[in-house]
Coordinates of C-alpha atoms in Angstrom, one line a residue:
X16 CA 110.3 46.9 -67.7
X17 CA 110.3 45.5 -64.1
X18 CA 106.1 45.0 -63.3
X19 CA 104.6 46.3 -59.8
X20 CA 103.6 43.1 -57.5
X21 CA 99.3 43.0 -56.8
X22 CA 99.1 42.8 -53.7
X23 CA 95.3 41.5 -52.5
X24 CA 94.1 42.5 -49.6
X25 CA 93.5 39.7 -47.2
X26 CA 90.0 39.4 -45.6
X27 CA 91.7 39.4 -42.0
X28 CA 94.1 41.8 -40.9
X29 CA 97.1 40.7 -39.1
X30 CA 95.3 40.1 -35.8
X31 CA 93.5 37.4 -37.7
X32 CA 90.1 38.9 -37.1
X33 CA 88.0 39.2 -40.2
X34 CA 87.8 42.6 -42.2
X35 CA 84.4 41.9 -43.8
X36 CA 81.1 43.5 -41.3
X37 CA 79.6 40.9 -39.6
X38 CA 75.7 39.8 -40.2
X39 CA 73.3 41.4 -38.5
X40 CA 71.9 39.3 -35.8
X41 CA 68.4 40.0 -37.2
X42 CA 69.5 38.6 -40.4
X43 CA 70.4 35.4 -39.6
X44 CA 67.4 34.6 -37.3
X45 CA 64.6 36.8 -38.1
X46 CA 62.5 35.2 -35.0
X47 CA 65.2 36.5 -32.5
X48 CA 63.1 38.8 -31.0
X49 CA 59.9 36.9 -30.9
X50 CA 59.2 36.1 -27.4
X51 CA 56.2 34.3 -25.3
X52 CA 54.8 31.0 -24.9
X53 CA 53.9 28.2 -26.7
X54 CA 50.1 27.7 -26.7
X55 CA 49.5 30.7 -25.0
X56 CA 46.2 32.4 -26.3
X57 CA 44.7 36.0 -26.2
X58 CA 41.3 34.9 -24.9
X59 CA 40.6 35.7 -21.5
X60 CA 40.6 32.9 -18.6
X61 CA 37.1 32.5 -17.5
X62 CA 36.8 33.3 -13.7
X63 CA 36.3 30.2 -11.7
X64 CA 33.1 29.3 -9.8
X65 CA 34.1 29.5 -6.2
X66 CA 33.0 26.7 -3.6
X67 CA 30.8 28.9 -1.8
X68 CA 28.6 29.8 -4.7
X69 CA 28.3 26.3 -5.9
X70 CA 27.3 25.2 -2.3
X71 CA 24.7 27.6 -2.0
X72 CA 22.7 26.9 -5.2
X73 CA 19.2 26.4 -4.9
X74 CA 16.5 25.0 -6.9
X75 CA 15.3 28.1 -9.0
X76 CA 12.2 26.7 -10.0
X77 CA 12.3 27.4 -13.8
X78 CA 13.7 24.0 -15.4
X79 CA 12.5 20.4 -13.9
X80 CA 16.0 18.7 -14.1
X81 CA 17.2 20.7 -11.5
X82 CA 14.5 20.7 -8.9
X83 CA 15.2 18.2 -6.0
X84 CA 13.4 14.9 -6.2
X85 CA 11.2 15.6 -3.0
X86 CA 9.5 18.4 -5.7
X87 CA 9.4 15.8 -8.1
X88 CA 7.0 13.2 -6.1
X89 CA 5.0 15.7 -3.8
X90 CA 4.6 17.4 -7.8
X91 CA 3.8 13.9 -8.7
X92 CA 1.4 12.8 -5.7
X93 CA -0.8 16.1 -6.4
X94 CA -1.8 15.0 -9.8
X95 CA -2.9 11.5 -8.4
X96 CA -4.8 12.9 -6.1
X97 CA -6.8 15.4 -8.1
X98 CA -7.3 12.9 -10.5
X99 CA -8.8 10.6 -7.5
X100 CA -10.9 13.4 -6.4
X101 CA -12.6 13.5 -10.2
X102 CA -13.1 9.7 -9.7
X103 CA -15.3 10.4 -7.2
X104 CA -17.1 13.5 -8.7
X105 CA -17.3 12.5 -12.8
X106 CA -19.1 14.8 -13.4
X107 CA -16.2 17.7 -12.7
X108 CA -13.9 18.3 -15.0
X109 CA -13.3 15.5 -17.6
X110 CA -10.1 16.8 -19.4
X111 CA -8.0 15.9 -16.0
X112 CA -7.8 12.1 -16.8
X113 CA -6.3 13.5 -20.8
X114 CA -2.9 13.7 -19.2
X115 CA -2.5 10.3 -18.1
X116 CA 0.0 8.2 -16.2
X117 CA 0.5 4.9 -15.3
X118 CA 1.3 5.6 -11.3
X119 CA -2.1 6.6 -10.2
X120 CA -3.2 2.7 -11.4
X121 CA 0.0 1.3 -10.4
X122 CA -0.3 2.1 -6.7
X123 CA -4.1 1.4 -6.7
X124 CA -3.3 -2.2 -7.9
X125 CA -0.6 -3.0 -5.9
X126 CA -2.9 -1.6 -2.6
X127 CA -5.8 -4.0 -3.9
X128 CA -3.5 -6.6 -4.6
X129 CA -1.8 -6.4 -1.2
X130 CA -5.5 -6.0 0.6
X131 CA -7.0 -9.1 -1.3
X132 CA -3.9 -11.2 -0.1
X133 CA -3.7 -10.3 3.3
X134 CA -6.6 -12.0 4.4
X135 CA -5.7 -15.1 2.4
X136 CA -4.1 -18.4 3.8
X137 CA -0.9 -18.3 3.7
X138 CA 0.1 -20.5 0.9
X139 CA -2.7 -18.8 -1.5
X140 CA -1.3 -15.1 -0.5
X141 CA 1.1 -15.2 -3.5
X142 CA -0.8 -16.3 -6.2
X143 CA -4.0 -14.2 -5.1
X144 CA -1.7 -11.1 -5.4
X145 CA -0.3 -12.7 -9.2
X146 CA -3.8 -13.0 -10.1
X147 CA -5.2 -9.5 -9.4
X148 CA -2.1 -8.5 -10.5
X149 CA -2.4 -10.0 -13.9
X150 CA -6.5 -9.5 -14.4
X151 CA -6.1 -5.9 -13.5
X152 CA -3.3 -4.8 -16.1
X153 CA -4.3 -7.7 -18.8
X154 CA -8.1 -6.8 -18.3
X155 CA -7.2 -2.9 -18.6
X156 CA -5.4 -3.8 -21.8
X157 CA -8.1 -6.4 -23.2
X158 CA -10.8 -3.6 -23.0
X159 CA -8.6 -0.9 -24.6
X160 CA -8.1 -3.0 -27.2
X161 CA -11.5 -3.8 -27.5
X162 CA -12.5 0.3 -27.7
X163 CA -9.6 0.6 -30.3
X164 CA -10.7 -2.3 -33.0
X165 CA -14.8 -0.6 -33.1
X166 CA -13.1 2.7 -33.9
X167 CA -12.2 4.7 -30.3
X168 CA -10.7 7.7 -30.7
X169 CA -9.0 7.3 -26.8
X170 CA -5.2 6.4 -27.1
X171 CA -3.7 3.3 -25.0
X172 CA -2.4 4.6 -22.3
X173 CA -5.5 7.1 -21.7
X174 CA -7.5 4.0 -21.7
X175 CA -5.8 2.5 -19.1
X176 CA -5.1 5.2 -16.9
X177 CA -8.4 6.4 -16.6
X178 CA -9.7 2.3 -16.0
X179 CA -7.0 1.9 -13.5
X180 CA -7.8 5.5 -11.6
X181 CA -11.4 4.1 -11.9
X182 CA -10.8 1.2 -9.3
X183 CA -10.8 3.9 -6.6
X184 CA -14.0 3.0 -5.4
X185 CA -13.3 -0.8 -5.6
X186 CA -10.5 -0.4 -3.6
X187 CA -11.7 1.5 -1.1
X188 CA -14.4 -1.0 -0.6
X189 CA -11.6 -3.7 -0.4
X190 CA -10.1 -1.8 2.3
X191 CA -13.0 -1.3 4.5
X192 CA -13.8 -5.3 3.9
X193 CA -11.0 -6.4 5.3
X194 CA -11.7 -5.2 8.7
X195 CA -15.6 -6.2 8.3
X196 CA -16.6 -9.4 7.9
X197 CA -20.0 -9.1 7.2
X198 CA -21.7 -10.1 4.4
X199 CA -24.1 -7.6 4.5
X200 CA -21.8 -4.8 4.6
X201 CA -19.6 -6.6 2.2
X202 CA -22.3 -6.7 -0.5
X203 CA -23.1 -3.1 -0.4
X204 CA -19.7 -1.9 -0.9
X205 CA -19.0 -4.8 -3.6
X206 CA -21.7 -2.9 -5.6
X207 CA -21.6 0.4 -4.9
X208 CA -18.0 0.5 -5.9
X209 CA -18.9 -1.7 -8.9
X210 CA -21.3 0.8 -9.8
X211 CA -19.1 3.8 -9.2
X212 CA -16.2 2.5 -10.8
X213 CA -18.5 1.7 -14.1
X214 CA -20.3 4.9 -14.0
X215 CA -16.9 7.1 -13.5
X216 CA -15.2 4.7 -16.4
X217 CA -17.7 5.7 -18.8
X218 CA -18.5 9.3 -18.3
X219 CA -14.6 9.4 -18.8
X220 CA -14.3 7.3 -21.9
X221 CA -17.7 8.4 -23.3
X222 CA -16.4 11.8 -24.9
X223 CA -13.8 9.8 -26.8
X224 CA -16.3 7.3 -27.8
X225 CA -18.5 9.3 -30.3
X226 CA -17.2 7.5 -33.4
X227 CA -18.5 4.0 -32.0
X228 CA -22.1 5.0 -32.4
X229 CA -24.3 1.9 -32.5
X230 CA -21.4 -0.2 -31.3
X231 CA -21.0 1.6 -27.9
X232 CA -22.7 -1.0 -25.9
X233 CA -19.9 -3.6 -27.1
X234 CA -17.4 -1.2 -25.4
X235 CA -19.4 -0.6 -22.3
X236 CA -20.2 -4.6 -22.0
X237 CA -16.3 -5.7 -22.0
X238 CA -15.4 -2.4 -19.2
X239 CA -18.1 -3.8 -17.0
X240 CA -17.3 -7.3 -17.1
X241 CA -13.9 -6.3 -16.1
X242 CA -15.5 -4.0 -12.9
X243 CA -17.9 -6.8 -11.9
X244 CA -15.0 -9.8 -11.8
X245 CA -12.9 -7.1 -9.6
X246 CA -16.0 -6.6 -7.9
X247 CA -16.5 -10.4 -6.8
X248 CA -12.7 -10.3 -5.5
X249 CA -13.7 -7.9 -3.2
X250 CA -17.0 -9.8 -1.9
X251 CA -15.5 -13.2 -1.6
X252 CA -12.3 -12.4 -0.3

């Protein structure tokens, strides 16, 4: 019994193309159709700030660190002079000295330092500026620590803001004895303003004072010490 041949059916037909269906094309790379670019993000591009409105910004008025720095000092300048003014009136309003800075002093001792050395030789001009210099900030502190050790209730730097504001009246009369050489207009003014300077320095210091009690005249005695040396500056410069 003669057996039938097998024939197998090749996978490509005579043309030598393949008979089996080809992948799909989503099959070998699913990602095929995935387009758009790396990074890229759905968020929305904030619009930008044009030139124009960034040039014409102005100072609104609301936070400090934005207001130009002419506001700053003529802001600045104000408060010295109101707290000048109550110098010269203690008996206004007290509380103004409570929020105290150190420029108010700062320019009154460099303007008494100045007028003290003017009319100096000229190889005593420096160190008469050092020393008024150094006795008004080192006499401010000496008495401020004084107030502190019998029990004050005033802070530091209250304490020597309202002594430095308080040599208003002293410096004026250095001023005005510059240009007068008189002795007997010199004197006056030397103790007015010694007067007016202690009297100011303790209605100031007095409310914050009231735990010292008996000990308040060793407060007082140190503060007006420190206004009578100032004052005899003034007279015999």
């Amino acid at each position: 019994m003669i057996q039938e041949p097998i024939y197998v059916e090749p996978d490509l037909d005579l043309s030598g193309q393949s008979t089996s269906r080809p992948a799909k094309a989503d099959d070998e790379n699913p990602f095929a159709n995935v387009s758009g670019n790396i990074g890229s993000s759905s968020t929305p591009r904030q619009p930008s700030i044009p030139v124009s409105a960034a040039q014409t910004y102005e100072y609104s008025g609301e936070d400090t660190l934005d207001e130009p720095v002419s506001t700053t000092i003529l802001r600045d300048l104000k408060q010295v002079a109101g707290k000048l003014q109550q110098v010269l009136h203690p008996k206004g309003d007290r509380n103004v000295l409570r929020d105290w800075d150190l420029w108010g002093p700062l320019i009154l001792c460099l303007l008494l330092a100045i007028t003290l050395s003017g009319g100096a030789p000229g190889d005593q001009a420096v160190s008469i500026f050092t020393g008024v210099f150094v006795i008004v900030w080192i006499g401010a502190a000496v008495v401020t620590l004084n107030a502190k050790l019998l029990g004050g209730a005033v802070s530091f730097f209250q304490s020597v803001c309202i002594i430095g504001y308080c040599l208003f009246p002293l410096v004026v009369g250095a001023v005005v004895a510059a240009f007068v050489n008189l002795i007997w207009v010199r004197l006056p003014l030397s103790i007015v303003g010694f007067l007016w300077s202690t009297y100011a320095s303790v209605g100031f210091l007095s409310e914050s004072e009231v735990h010292l009690r008996n000990r308040r005249a060793l407060a007082v005695y140190p503060l007006c010490l420190f206004y009578f040396v100032i004052a005899w500056l003034v007279l015999a410069s």
